[in-house]
mmCIF file with all atom_site columns, C-alpha atoms in Angstrom:
data_model
loop_
_atom_site.group_PDB
_atom_site.id
_atom_site.type_symbol
_atom_site.label_atom_id
_atom_site.label_alt_id
_atom_site.label_comp_id
_atom_site.label_asym_id
_atom_site.label_entity_id
_atom_site.label_seq_id
_atom_site.pdbx_PDB_ins_code
_atom_site.Cartn_x
_atom_site.Cartn_y
_atom_site.Cartn_z
_atom_site.occupancy
_atom_site.B_iso_or_equiv
_atom_site.pdbx_formal_charge
_atom_site.auth_seq_id
_atom_site.auth_comp_id
_atom_site.auth_asym_id
_atom_site.auth_atom_id
_atom_site.pdbx_PDB_model_num
ATOM 1   C CA . MET A 1 1   ? 0.019  -0.002  -0.020  1.00 88.00 ? 1   MET A CA 1
ATOM 2   C CA . ILE A 1 2   ? 1.690  3.182   -1.174  1.00 91.00 ? 2   ILE A CA 1
ATOM 3   C CA . ASN A 1 3   ? 0.204  6.629   -1.142  1.00 91.00 ? 3   ASN A CA 1
ATOM 4   C CA . LYS A 1 4   ? 1.827  8.172   -4.213  1.00 89.00 ? 4   LYS A CA 1
ATOM 5   C CA . ASP A 1 5   ? 0.883  11.708  -3.184  1.00 90.00 ? 5   ASP A CA 1
ATOM 6   C CA . VAL A 1 6   ? 3.372  11.461  -0.274  1.00 90.00 ? 6   VAL A CA 1
ATOM 7   C CA . ILE A 1 7   ? 6.157  10.349  -2.614  1.00 91.00 ? 7   ILE A CA 1
ATOM 8   C CA . ASN A 1 8   ? 5.165  13.028  -5.067  1.00 87.00 ? 8   ASN A CA 1
ATOM 9   C CA . PHE A 1 9   ? 5.574  15.639  -2.257  1.00 88.00 ? 9   PHE A CA 1
ATOM 10  C CA . PHE A 1 10  ? 9.125  14.468  -1.527  1.00 88.00 ? 10  PHE A CA 1
ATOM 11  C CA . VAL A 1 11  ? 10.064 14.530  -5.147  1.00 88.00 ? 11  VAL A CA 1
ATOM 12  C CA . MET A 1 12  ? 8.785  18.067  -5.532  1.00 84.00 ? 12  MET A CA 1
ATOM 13  C CA . SER A 1 13  ? 10.543 19.120  -2.348  1.00 86.00 ? 13  SER A CA 1
ATOM 14  C CA . SER A 1 14  ? 13.871 17.760  -3.669  1.00 84.00 ? 14  SER A CA 1
ATOM 15  C CA . LEU A 1 15  ? 13.480 19.755  -6.893  1.00 81.00 ? 15  LEU A CA 1
ATOM 16  C CA . LEU A 1 16  ? 12.530 22.935  -5.015  1.00 83.00 ? 16  LEU A CA 1
ATOM 17  C CA . LYS A 1 17  ? 15.501 22.470  -2.707  1.00 82.00 ? 17  LYS A CA 1
ATOM 18  C CA . GLU A 1 18  ? 17.672 23.136  -5.717  1.00 77.00 ? 18  GLU A CA 1
ATOM 19  C CA . ARG A 1 19  ? 15.816 26.498  -5.962  1.00 77.00 ? 19  ARG A CA 1
ATOM 20  C CA . GLY A 1 20  ? 16.491 27.310  -2.320  1.00 82.00 ? 20  GLY A CA 1
ATOM 21  C CA . VAL A 1 21  ? 13.037 26.470  -1.002  1.00 81.00 ? 21  VAL A CA 1
ATOM 22  C CA . SER A 1 22  ? 13.075 25.162  2.587   1.00 83.00 ? 22  SER A CA 1
ATOM 23  C CA . PHE A 1 23  ? 11.651 21.617  3.194   1.00 85.00 ? 23  PHE A CA 1
ATOM 24  C CA . ASN A 1 24  ? 10.129 22.848  6.476   1.00 85.00 ? 24  ASN A CA 1
ATOM 25  C CA . ASN A 1 25  ? 8.239  25.583  4.634   1.00 86.00 ? 25  ASN A CA 1
ATOM 26  C CA . LEU A 1 26  ? 6.771  22.900  2.287   1.00 88.00 ? 26  LEU A CA 1
ATOM 27  C CA . VAL A 1 27  ? 5.723  20.771  5.285   1.00 87.00 ? 27  VAL A CA 1
ATOM 28  C CA . ARG A 1 28  ? 3.917  23.794  6.704   1.00 88.00 ? 28  ARG A CA 1
ATOM 29  C CA . VAL A 1 29  ? 1.875  23.929  3.517   1.00 87.00 ? 29  VAL A CA 1
ATOM 30  C CA . ILE A 1 30  ? 0.969  20.237  3.830   1.00 87.00 ? 30  ILE A CA 1
ATOM 31  C CA . LYS A 1 31  ? -0.107 20.814  7.470   1.00 88.00 ? 31  LYS A CA 1
ATOM 32  C CA . GLU A 1 32  ? -2.730 23.349  6.285   1.00 87.00 ? 32  GLU A CA 1
ATOM 33  C CA . TYR A 1 33  ? -4.703 20.624  4.514   1.00 86.00 ? 33  TYR A CA 1
ATOM 34  C CA . ASP A 1 34  ? -6.598 17.552  5.522   1.00 86.00 ? 34  ASP A CA 1
ATOM 35  C CA . ASP A 1 35  ? -4.777 15.393  3.020   1.00 87.00 ? 35  ASP A CA 1
ATOM 36  C CA . VAL A 1 36  ? -1.382 15.340  1.345   1.00 89.00 ? 36  VAL A CA 1
ATOM 37  C CA . GLN A 1 37  ? -2.733 15.559  -2.198  1.00 88.00 ? 37  GLN A CA 1
ATOM 38  C CA . GLU A 1 38  ? -4.390 18.930  -1.546  1.00 88.00 ? 38  GLU A CA 1
ATOM 39  C CA . GLY A 1 39  ? -1.285 20.282  -0.032  1.00 88.00 ? 39  GLY A CA 1
ATOM 40  C CA . SER A 1 40  ? 0.850  19.009  -2.853  1.00 87.00 ? 40  SER A CA 1
ATOM 41  C CA . ASN A 1 41  ? -1.478 20.651  -5.372  1.00 86.00 ? 41  ASN A CA 1
ATOM 42  C CA . ASP A 1 42  ? -1.057 23.931  -3.505  1.00 87.00 ? 42  ASP A CA 1
ATOM 43  C CA . ILE A 1 43  ? 2.737  23.517  -3.676  1.00 85.00 ? 43  ILE A CA 1
ATOM 44  C CA . LEU A 1 44  ? 2.488  22.824  -7.357  1.00 82.00 ? 44  LEU A CA 1
ATOM 45  C CA . LYS A 1 45  ? 0.463  26.050  -7.892  1.00 81.00 ? 45  LYS A CA 1
ATOM 46  C CA . LYS A 1 46  ? 2.667  28.232  -5.625  1.00 79.00 ? 46  LYS A CA 1
ATOM 47  C CA . TYR A 1 47  ? 6.077  27.105  -6.674  1.00 77.00 ? 47  TYR A CA 1
ATOM 48  C CA . PHE A 1 48  ? 5.763  25.565  -10.073 1.00 73.00 ? 48  PHE A CA 1
ATOM 49  C CA . PHE A 1 49  ? 2.888  27.436  -11.796 1.00 67.00 ? 49  PHE A CA 1
ATOM 50  C CA . ALA A 1 50  ? 3.301  30.835  -10.112 1.00 56.00 ? 50  ALA A CA 1
ATOM 51  C CA . GLN A 1 51  ? 7.122  30.935  -10.381 1.00 54.00 ? 51  GLN A CA 1
ATOM 52  C CA . SER A 1 52  ? 7.287  29.891  -14.057 1.00 55.00 ? 52  SER A CA 1
ATOM 53  C CA . LEU A 1 53  ? 8.628  26.414  -13.217 1.00 54.00 ? 53  LEU A CA 1
ATOM 54  C CA . PHE A 1 54  ? 5.705  24.857  -14.976 1.00 55.00 ? 54  PHE A CA 1
ATOM 55  C CA . GLU A 1 55  ? 7.570  23.177  -17.812 1.00 60.00 ? 55  GLU A CA 1
ATOM 56  C CA . THR A 1 56  ? 6.775  19.833  -19.305 1.00 60.00 ? 56  THR A CA 1
ATOM 57  C CA . SER A 1 57  ? 10.214 18.579  -18.407 1.00 67.00 ? 57  SER A CA 1
ATOM 58  C CA . TYR A 1 58  ? 9.719  19.397  -14.707 1.00 73.00 ? 58  TYR A CA 1
ATOM 59  C CA . ILE A 1 59  ? 6.260  17.762  -14.536 1.00 77.00 ? 59  ILE A CA 1
ATOM 60  C CA . GLU A 1 60  ? 7.479  14.639  -16.310 1.00 78.00 ? 60  GLU A CA 1
ATOM 61  C CA . LYS A 1 61  ? 10.514 14.490  -14.112 1.00 81.00 ? 61  LYS A CA 1
ATOM 62  C CA . ILE A 1 62  ? 8.323  14.583  -11.044 1.00 82.00 ? 62  ILE A CA 1
ATOM 63  C CA . LYS A 1 63  ? 6.075  11.799  -12.384 1.00 85.00 ? 63  LYS A CA 1
ATOM 64  C CA . GLU A 1 64  ? 8.988  9.585   -13.490 1.00 86.00 ? 64  GLU A CA 1
ATOM 65  C CA . LYS A 1 65  ? 10.809 9.947   -10.180 1.00 87.00 ? 65  LYS A CA 1
ATOM 66  C CA . THR A 1 66  ? 7.692  9.334   -8.167  1.00 88.00 ? 66  THR A CA 1
ATOM 67  C CA . ASP A 1 67  ? 6.983  6.071   -10.067 1.00 90.00 ? 67  ASP A CA 1
ATOM 68  C CA . GLU A 1 68  ? 10.669 5.052   -9.672  1.00 89.00 ? 68  GLU A CA 1
ATOM 69  C CA . ILE A 1 69  ? 10.615 5.552   -5.950  1.00 89.00 ? 69  ILE A CA 1
ATOM 70  C CA . CYS A 1 70  ? 7.293  3.757   -5.487  1.00 90.00 ? 70  CYS A CA 1
ATOM 71  C CA . LYS A 1 71  ? 8.661  0.704   -7.229  1.00 91.00 ? 71  LYS A CA 1
ATOM 72  C CA . GLY A 1 72  ? 11.716 0.786   -5.001  1.00 89.00 ? 72  GLY A CA 1
ATOM 73  C CA . LEU A 1 73  ? 9.583  1.009   -1.831  1.00 90.00 ? 73  LEU A CA 1
ATOM 74  C CA . GLU A 1 74  ? 7.450  -1.922  -3.031  1.00 89.00 ? 74  GLU A CA 1
ATOM 75  C CA . LYS A 1 75  ? 10.623 -4.035  -3.427  1.00 88.00 ? 75  LYS A CA 1
ATOM 76  C CA . MET A 1 76  ? 11.570 -3.148  0.184   1.00 87.00 ? 76  MET A CA 1
ATOM 77  C CA . ASN A 1 77  ? 8.026  -4.018  1.342   1.00 90.00 ? 77  ASN A CA 1
ATOM 78  C CA . ILE A 1 78  ? 7.540  -0.478  2.739   1.00 91.00 ? 78  ILE A CA 1
ATOM 79  C CA . HIS A 1 79  ? 4.033  0.844   2.931   1.00 94.00 ? 79  HIS A CA 1
ATOM 80  C CA . VAL A 1 80  ? 3.231  4.568   2.754   1.00 94.00 ? 80  VAL A CA 1
ATOM 81  C CA . LEU A 1 81  ? 0.248  6.146   4.444   1.00 94.00 ? 81  LEU A CA 1
ATOM 82  C CA . GLY A 1 82  ? -0.838 9.805   4.085   1.00 92.00 ? 82  GLY A CA 1
ATOM 83  C CA . LYS A 1 83  ? -2.541 11.422  7.045   1.00 90.00 ? 83  LYS A CA 1
ATOM 84  C CA . GLU A 1 84  ? -5.939 11.193  5.305   1.00 91.00 ? 84  GLU A CA 1
ATOM 85  C CA . GLU A 1 85  ? -5.613 7.378   5.637   1.00 91.00 ? 85  GLU A CA 1
ATOM 86  C CA . PHE A 1 86  ? -4.954 7.271   9.323   1.00 90.00 ? 86  PHE A CA 1
ATOM 87  C CA . LYS A 1 87  ? -8.708 7.118   9.951   1.00 89.00 ? 87  LYS A CA 1
ATOM 88  C CA . ASN A 1 88  ? -8.795 3.705   8.355   1.00 91.00 ? 88  ASN A CA 1
ATOM 89  C CA . PHE A 1 89  ? -6.561 2.367   11.092  1.00 92.00 ? 89  PHE A CA 1
ATOM 90  C CA . LYS A 1 90  ? -8.167 2.563   14.529  1.00 90.00 ? 90  LYS A CA 1
ATOM 91  C CA . SER A 1 91  ? -4.799 2.709   16.346  1.00 90.00 ? 91  SER A CA 1
ATOM 92  C CA . LEU A 1 92  ? -3.749 5.742   14.299  1.00 89.00 ? 92  LEU A CA 1
ATOM 93  C CA . SER A 1 93  ? -7.047 7.697   14.526  1.00 87.00 ? 93  SER A CA 1
ATOM 94  C CA . ASN A 1 94  ? -5.755 9.905   17.406  1.00 87.00 ? 94  ASN A CA 1
ATOM 95  C CA . ILE A 1 95  ? -2.381 10.639  15.871  1.00 87.00 ? 95  ILE A CA 1
ATOM 96  C CA . LYS A 1 96  ? -1.774 14.432  15.663  1.00 84.00 ? 96  LYS A CA 1
ATOM 97  C CA . ASP A 1 97  ? 0.812  16.428  13.694  1.00 85.00 ? 97  ASP A CA 1
ATOM 98  C CA . ALA A 1 98  ? 1.960  13.591  11.420  1.00 89.00 ? 98  ALA A CA 1
ATOM 99  C CA . ASN A 1 99  ? 1.554  14.014  7.714   1.00 90.00 ? 99  ASN A CA 1
ATOM 100 C CA . TRP A 1 100 ? 2.611  10.600  6.636   1.00 92.00 ? 100 TRP A CA 1
ATOM 101 C CA . PHE A 1 101 ? 4.095  7.323   7.874   1.00 93.00 ? 101 PHE A CA 1
ATOM 102 C CA . PHE A 1 102 ? 6.419  4.815   6.223   1.00 93.00 ? 102 PHE A CA 1
ATOM 103 C CA . ILE A 1 103 ? 5.675  1.327   7.555   1.00 94.00 ? 103 ILE A CA 1
ATOM 104 C CA . LYS A 1 104 ? 7.165  -2.172  7.397   1.00 92.00 ? 104 LYS A CA 1
ATOM 105 C CA . GLY A 1 105 ? 5.266  -5.208  8.678   1.00 92.00 ? 105 GLY A CA 1
ATOM 106 C CA . ASN A 1 106 ? 1.692  -6.202  9.121   1.00 92.00 ? 106 ASN A CA 1
ATOM 107 C CA . LEU A 1 107 ? -0.744 -3.288  8.553   1.00 92.00 ? 107 LEU A CA 1
ATOM 108 C CA . GLU A 1 108 ? -3.645 -5.309  9.952   1.00 92.00 ? 108 GLU A CA 1
ATOM 109 C CA . ILE A 1 109 ? -2.202 -4.818  13.448  1.00 92.00 ? 109 ILE A CA 1
ATOM 110 C CA . LEU A 1 110 ? -2.814 -1.074  13.118  1.00 93.00 ? 110 LEU A CA 1
ATOM 111 C CA . LYS A 1 111 ? -6.517 -1.781  12.599  1.00 92.00 ? 111 LYS A CA 1
ATOM 112 C CA . ARG A 1 112 ? -6.963 -2.969  16.207  1.00 90.00 ? 112 ARG A CA 1
ATOM 113 C CA . GLU A 1 113 ? -8.837 -0.892  18.802  1.00 88.00 ? 113 GLU A CA 1
ATOM 114 C CA . GLN A 1 114 ? -6.633 1.523   20.772  1.00 87.00 ? 114 GLN A CA 1
ATOM 115 C CA . ASP A 1 115 ? -7.266 -0.303  24.065  1.00 87.00 ? 115 ASP A CA 1
ATOM 116 C CA . GLU A 1 116 ? -5.424 -3.342  22.595  1.00 91.00 ? 116 GLU A CA 1
ATOM 117 C CA . PHE A 1 117 ? -2.150 -1.342  22.682  1.00 92.00 ? 117 PHE A CA 1
ATOM 118 C CA . VAL A 1 118 ? 0.202  -0.368  25.503  1.00 90.00 ? 118 VAL A CA 1
ATOM 119 C CA . SER A 1 119 ? 2.874  2.280   24.872  1.00 90.00 ? 119 SER A CA 1
ATOM 120 C CA . ILE A 1 120 ? 6.160  2.203   26.818  1.00 86.00 ? 120 ILE A CA 1
ATOM 121 C CA . VAL A 1 121 ? 8.177  5.416   26.880  1.00 82.00 ? 121 VAL A CA 1
ATOM 122 C CA . GLY A 1 122 ? 11.155 5.861   29.246  1.00 74.00 ? 122 GLY A CA 1
ATOM 123 C CA . SER A 1 123 ? 14.738 7.014   29.708  1.00 71.00 ? 123 SER A CA 1
ATOM 124 C CA . ARG A 1 124 ? 17.764 5.567   27.945  1.00 74.00 ? 124 ARG A CA 1
ATOM 125 C CA . LYS A 1 125 ? 19.362 5.347   31.402  1.00 79.00 ? 125 LYS A CA 1
ATOM 126 C CA . THR A 1 126 ? 16.482 3.153   32.772  1.00 75.00 ? 126 THR A CA 1
ATOM 127 C CA . PRO A 1 127 ? 18.018 0.380   34.923  1.00 72.00 ? 127 PRO A CA 1
ATOM 128 C CA . THR A 1 128 ? 17.541 -3.255  33.919  1.00 76.00 ? 128 THR A CA 1
ATOM 129 C CA . SER A 1 129 ? 15.342 -3.732  36.987  1.00 76.00 ? 129 SER A CA 1
ATOM 130 C CA . TYR A 1 130 ? 12.701 -1.858  34.975  1.00 77.00 ? 130 TYR A CA 1
ATOM 131 C CA . ILE A 1 131 ? 11.938 -5.178  33.165  1.00 77.00 ? 131 ILE A CA 1
ATOM 132 C CA . LYS A 1 132 ? 10.589 -6.476  36.451  1.00 78.00 ? 132 LYS A CA 1
ATOM 133 C CA . TRP A 1 133 ? 8.298  -3.423  36.682  1.00 80.00 ? 133 TRP A CA 1
ATOM 134 C CA . ILE A 1 134 ? 7.057  -4.191  33.127  1.00 80.00 ? 134 ILE A CA 1
ATOM 135 C CA . GLU A 1 135 ? 6.427  -7.826  34.012  1.00 81.00 ? 135 GLU A CA 1
ATOM 136 C CA . ASN A 1 136 ? 4.383  -6.846  37.090  1.00 83.00 ? 136 ASN A CA 1
ATOM 137 C CA . ASN A 1 137 ? 2.451  -3.879  35.677  1.00 83.00 ? 137 ASN A CA 1
ATOM 138 C CA . VAL A 1 138 ? 2.088  -3.982  31.895  1.00 81.00 ? 138 VAL A CA 1
ATOM 139 C CA . PRO A 1 139 ? -0.824 -6.057  30.445  1.00 85.00 ? 139 PRO A CA 1
ATOM 140 C CA . LYS A 1 140 ? 0.054  -8.533  27.716  1.00 88.00 ? 140 LYS A CA 1
ATOM 141 C CA . LYS A 1 141 ? -1.255 -6.513  24.731  1.00 89.00 ? 141 LYS A CA 1
ATOM 142 C CA . THR A 1 142 ? 0.415  -5.112  21.625  1.00 91.00 ? 142 THR A CA 1
ATOM 143 C CA . ILE A 1 143 ? 3.458  -3.257  22.890  1.00 90.00 ? 143 ILE A CA 1
ATOM 144 C CA . VAL A 1 144 ? 4.307  0.133   21.338  1.00 93.00 ? 144 VAL A CA 1
ATOM 145 C CA . SER A 1 145 ? 7.805  1.545   21.972  1.00 90.00 ? 145 SER A CA 1
ATOM 146 C CA . GLY A 1 146 ? 10.888 3.090   20.393  1.00 87.00 ? 146 GLY A CA 1
ATOM 147 C CA . LEU A 1 147 ? 14.210 1.543   19.616  1.00 87.00 ? 147 LEU A CA 1
ATOM 148 C CA . ALA A 1 148 ? 16.474 3.491   22.000  1.00 84.00 ? 148 ALA A CA 1
ATOM 149 C CA . ASN A 1 149 ? 18.512 1.898   24.717  1.00 85.00 ? 149 ASN A CA 1
ATOM 150 C CA . GLY A 1 150 ? 16.886 1.533   28.121  1.00 82.00 ? 150 GLY A CA 1
ATOM 151 C CA . ALA A 1 151 ? 13.099 1.504   28.580  1.00 83.00 ? 151 ALA A CA 1
ATOM 152 C CA . ASP A 1 152 ? 12.336 1.174   24.809  1.00 86.00 ? 152 ASP A CA 1
ATOM 153 C CA . VAL A 1 153 ? 14.454 -1.945  24.297  1.00 88.00 ? 153 VAL A CA 1
ATOM 154 C CA . TYR A 1 154 ? 13.367 -3.480  27.609  1.00 86.00 ? 154 TYR A CA 1
ATOM 155 C CA . GLY A 1 155 ? 9.734  -3.182  26.594  1.00 87.00 ? 155 GLY A CA 1
ATOM 156 C CA . HIS A 1 156 ? 10.320 -4.941  23.292  1.00 90.00 ? 156 HIS A CA 1
ATOM 157 C CA . GLU A 1 157 ? 12.478 -7.684  24.937  1.00 90.00 ? 157 GLU A CA 1
ATOM 158 C CA . TRP A 1 158 ? 9.623  -8.437  27.307  1.00 90.00 ? 158 TRP A CA 1
ATOM 159 C CA . ALA A 1 159 ? 7.123  -8.457  24.501  1.00 92.00 ? 159 ALA A CA 1
ATOM 160 C CA . MET A 1 160 ? 9.264  -10.962 22.510  1.00 93.00 ? 160 MET A CA 1
ATOM 161 C CA . LYS A 1 161 ? 9.659  -13.149 25.566  1.00 92.00 ? 161 LYS A CA 1
ATOM 162 C CA . ASN A 1 162 ? 5.877  -13.358 25.832  1.00 93.00 ? 162 ASN A CA 1
ATOM 163 C CA . ASN A 1 163 ? 5.320  -13.729 22.051  1.00 94.00 ? 163 ASN A CA 1
ATOM 164 C CA . LEU A 1 164 ? 3.394  -10.363 21.812  1.00 93.00 ? 164 LEU A CA 1
ATOM 165 C CA . ASP A 1 165 ? 2.946  -8.247  18.720  1.00 94.00 ? 165 ASP A CA 1
ATOM 166 C CA . ILE A 1 166 ? 4.997  -5.077  18.767  1.00 94.00 ? 166 ILE A CA 1
ATOM 167 C CA . VAL A 1 167 ? 4.938  -1.605  17.173  1.00 94.00 ? 167 VAL A CA 1
ATOM 168 C CA . VAL A 1 168 ? 8.347  -0.006  16.833  1.00 93.00 ? 168 VAL A CA 1
ATOM 169 C CA . PHE A 1 169 ? 8.968  3.714   16.340  1.00 90.00 ? 169 PHE A CA 1
ATOM 170 C CA . PRO A 1 170 ? 12.737 3.830   15.649  1.00 87.00 ? 170 PRO A CA 1
ATOM 171 C CA . GLY A 1 171 ? 12.980 7.627   15.100  1.00 77.00 ? 171 GLY A CA 1
ATOM 172 C CA . THR A 1 172 ? 15.040 6.959   11.918  1.00 81.00 ? 172 THR A CA 1
ATOM 173 C CA . ASP A 1 173 ? 14.256 5.794   8.423   1.00 83.00 ? 173 ASP A CA 1
ATOM 174 C CA . LEU A 1 174 ? 13.288 2.239   7.419   1.00 86.00 ? 174 LEU A CA 1
ATOM 175 C CA . ALA A 1 175 ? 15.854 1.630   4.665   1.00 80.00 ? 175 ALA A CA 1
ATOM 176 C CA . LYS A 1 176 ? 18.473 0.192   6.931   1.00 79.00 ? 176 LYS A CA 1
ATOM 177 C CA . ALA A 1 177 ? 17.896 -2.185  9.922   1.00 81.00 ? 177 ALA A CA 1
ATOM 178 C CA . PRO A 1 178 ? 20.311 -2.171  12.849  1.00 83.00 ? 178 PRO A CA 1
ATOM 179 C CA . LYS A 1 179 ? 23.085 -4.566  11.951  1.00 84.00 ? 179 LYS A CA 1
ATOM 180 C CA . THR A 1 180 ? 23.707 -6.441  15.158  1.00 85.00 ? 180 THR A CA 1
ATOM 181 C CA . GLY A 1 181 ? 22.547 -6.906  18.737  1.00 90.00 ? 181 GLY A CA 1
ATOM 182 C CA . ILE A 1 182 ? 19.233 -6.691  20.460  1.00 90.00 ? 182 ILE A CA 1
ATOM 183 C CA . LYS A 1 183 ? 17.970 -3.875  18.214  1.00 90.00 ? 183 LYS A CA 1
ATOM 184 C CA . ASN A 1 184 ? 18.488 -6.016  15.128  1.00 91.00 ? 184 ASN A CA 1
ATOM 185 C CA . LYS A 1 185 ? 16.598 -8.845  16.864  1.00 93.00 ? 185 LYS A CA 1
ATOM 186 C CA . ILE A 1 186 ? 13.704 -6.450  17.726  1.00 93.00 ? 186 ILE A CA 1
ATOM 187 C CA . TRP A 1 187 ? 13.659 -5.139  14.077  1.00 91.00 ? 187 TRP A CA 1
ATOM 188 C CA . GLU A 1 188 ? 13.471 -8.631  12.623  1.00 91.00 ? 188 GLU A CA 1
ATOM 189 C CA . TYR A 1 189 ? 10.799 -9.669  15.102  1.00 93.00 ? 189 TYR A CA 1
ATOM 190 C CA . ALA A 1 190 ? 8.657  -6.605  14.278  1.00 92.00 ? 190 ALA A CA 1
ATOM 191 C CA . ILE A 1 191 ? 8.734  -7.385  10.545  1.00 92.00 ? 191 ILE A CA 1
ATOM 192 C CA . LYS A 1 192 ? 7.414  -10.922 11.312  1.00 90.00 ? 192 LYS A CA 1
ATOM 193 C CA . LYS A 1 193 ? 5.151  -10.078 14.220  1.00 92.00 ? 193 LYS A CA 1
ATOM 194 C CA . GLY A 1 194 ? 4.492  -6.358  14.234  1.00 94.00 ? 194 GLY A CA 1
ATOM 195 C CA . VAL A 1 195 ? 5.154  -3.158  12.434  1.00 94.00 ? 195 VAL A CA 1
ATOM 196 C CA . ILE A 1 196 ? 7.909  -0.571  12.286  1.00 94.00 ? 196 ILE A CA 1
ATOM 197 C CA . ILE A 1 197 ? 6.763  3.048   11.766  1.00 93.00 ? 197 ILE A CA 1
ATOM 198 C CA . SER A 1 198 ? 8.695  6.140   10.809  1.00 90.00 ? 198 SER A CA 1
ATOM 199 C CA . ASP A 1 199 ? 7.949  9.643   9.342   1.00 89.00 ? 199 ASP A CA 1
ATOM 200 C CA . VAL A 1 200 ? 11.452 9.835   7.894   1.00 87.00 ? 200 VAL A CA 1
ATOM 201 C CA . PHE A 1 201 ? 11.709 9.245   4.085   1.00 86.00 ? 201 PHE A CA 1
ATOM 202 C CA . PRO A 1 202 ? 13.558 5.892   3.540   1.00 82.00 ? 202 PRO A CA 1
ATOM 203 C CA . GLY A 1 203 ? 17.181 6.323   2.574   1.00 72.00 ? 203 GLY A CA 1
ATOM 204 C CA . ILE A 1 204 ? 17.548 9.892   3.810   1.00 68.00 ? 204 ILE A CA 1
ATOM 205 C CA . SER A 1 205 ? 20.452 10.609  6.110   1.00 60.00 ? 205 SER A CA 1
ATOM 206 C CA . PHE A 1 206 ? 18.515 12.819  8.465   1.00 58.00 ? 206 PHE A CA 1
ATOM 207 C CA . PHE A 1 207 ? 18.510 13.627  12.169  1.00 57.00 ? 207 PHE A CA 1
ATOM 208 C CA . ASP A 1 208 ? 16.096 15.874  13.976  1.00 64.00 ? 208 ASP A CA 1
ATOM 209 C CA . LYS A 1 209 ? 16.181 15.779  17.734  1.00 66.00 ? 209 LYS A CA 1
ATOM 210 C CA . ASN A 1 210 ? 12.607 17.031  17.814  1.00 69.00 ? 210 ASN A CA 1
ATOM 211 C CA . GLY A 1 211 ? 11.642 13.985  15.826  1.00 68.00 ? 211 GLY A CA 1
ATOM 212 C CA . PHE A 1 212 ? 12.143 11.772  18.850  1.00 73.00 ? 212 PHE A CA 1
ATOM 213 C CA . LEU A 1 213 ? 9.782  14.032  20.859  1.00 79.00 ? 213 LEU A CA 1
ATOM 214 C CA . ARG A 1 214 ? 7.167  13.720  18.148  1.00 84.00 ? 214 ARG A CA 1
ATOM 215 C CA . ARG A 1 215 ? 7.639  9.905   18.135  1.00 85.00 ? 215 ARG A CA 1
ATOM 216 C CA . ASN A 1 216 ? 7.078  9.678   21.865  1.00 85.00 ? 216 ASN A CA 1
ATOM 217 C CA . LYS A 1 217 ? 3.916  11.755  21.506  1.00 87.00 ? 217 LYS A CA 1
ATOM 218 C CA . TRP A 1 218 ? 2.602  9.557   18.724  1.00 88.00 ? 218 TRP A CA 1
ATOM 219 C CA . MET A 1 219 ? 3.301  6.419   20.763  1.00 86.00 ? 219 MET A CA 1
ATOM 220 C CA . ALA A 1 220 ? 1.268  7.874   23.652  1.00 86.00 ? 220 ALA A CA 1
ATOM 221 C CA . GLN A 1 221 ? -1.527 8.862   21.210  1.00 88.00 ? 221 GLN A CA 1
ATOM 222 C CA . MET A 1 222 ? -1.702 5.266   19.889  1.00 86.00 ? 222 MET A CA 1
#
């Protein structure tokens, strides 16, 4: 499942970056609309039509690049949801301030009721004794957590031990899995028995410290 409007937006943003247009400014345009397509159409009018960039070569380049990327994402088994599609997934219906998600794994899990999920958010410096707290206090439902050291990893370890489905918000893109260690095991487990969710375009080398705060908020909203 790939929302081509989301990919189309990223292709346009890469072309406009060459013209000095800020990516964050384009995201602000998208946020003004209920769906990504409407926002992308506005960007097309503002930056391509209005600024004399409306050339057949540009429009064809956007279409060709969008189709190419979509095929690549399909090969990587990455789904793409626009914010207008969140309502089709009960667990995402309360998500705020996200314009899209890139997802690996079983989308059917996201159709479950919100009370079937438990989100675990905590410090990277959480002591290992926290696992005992999880065992004593967290119900055996679908576990939602990040992929940072400490509480995030402990939550997923406990879920795997109990054969529970998991939802992982890594805070980074989905193109490269962690190579070794427990994070790699969590990643592989989530692909088979869960989902991995990110708002970062796959393959982009990108770090935004505020992205981890947004991720924690989305986990709580699930």
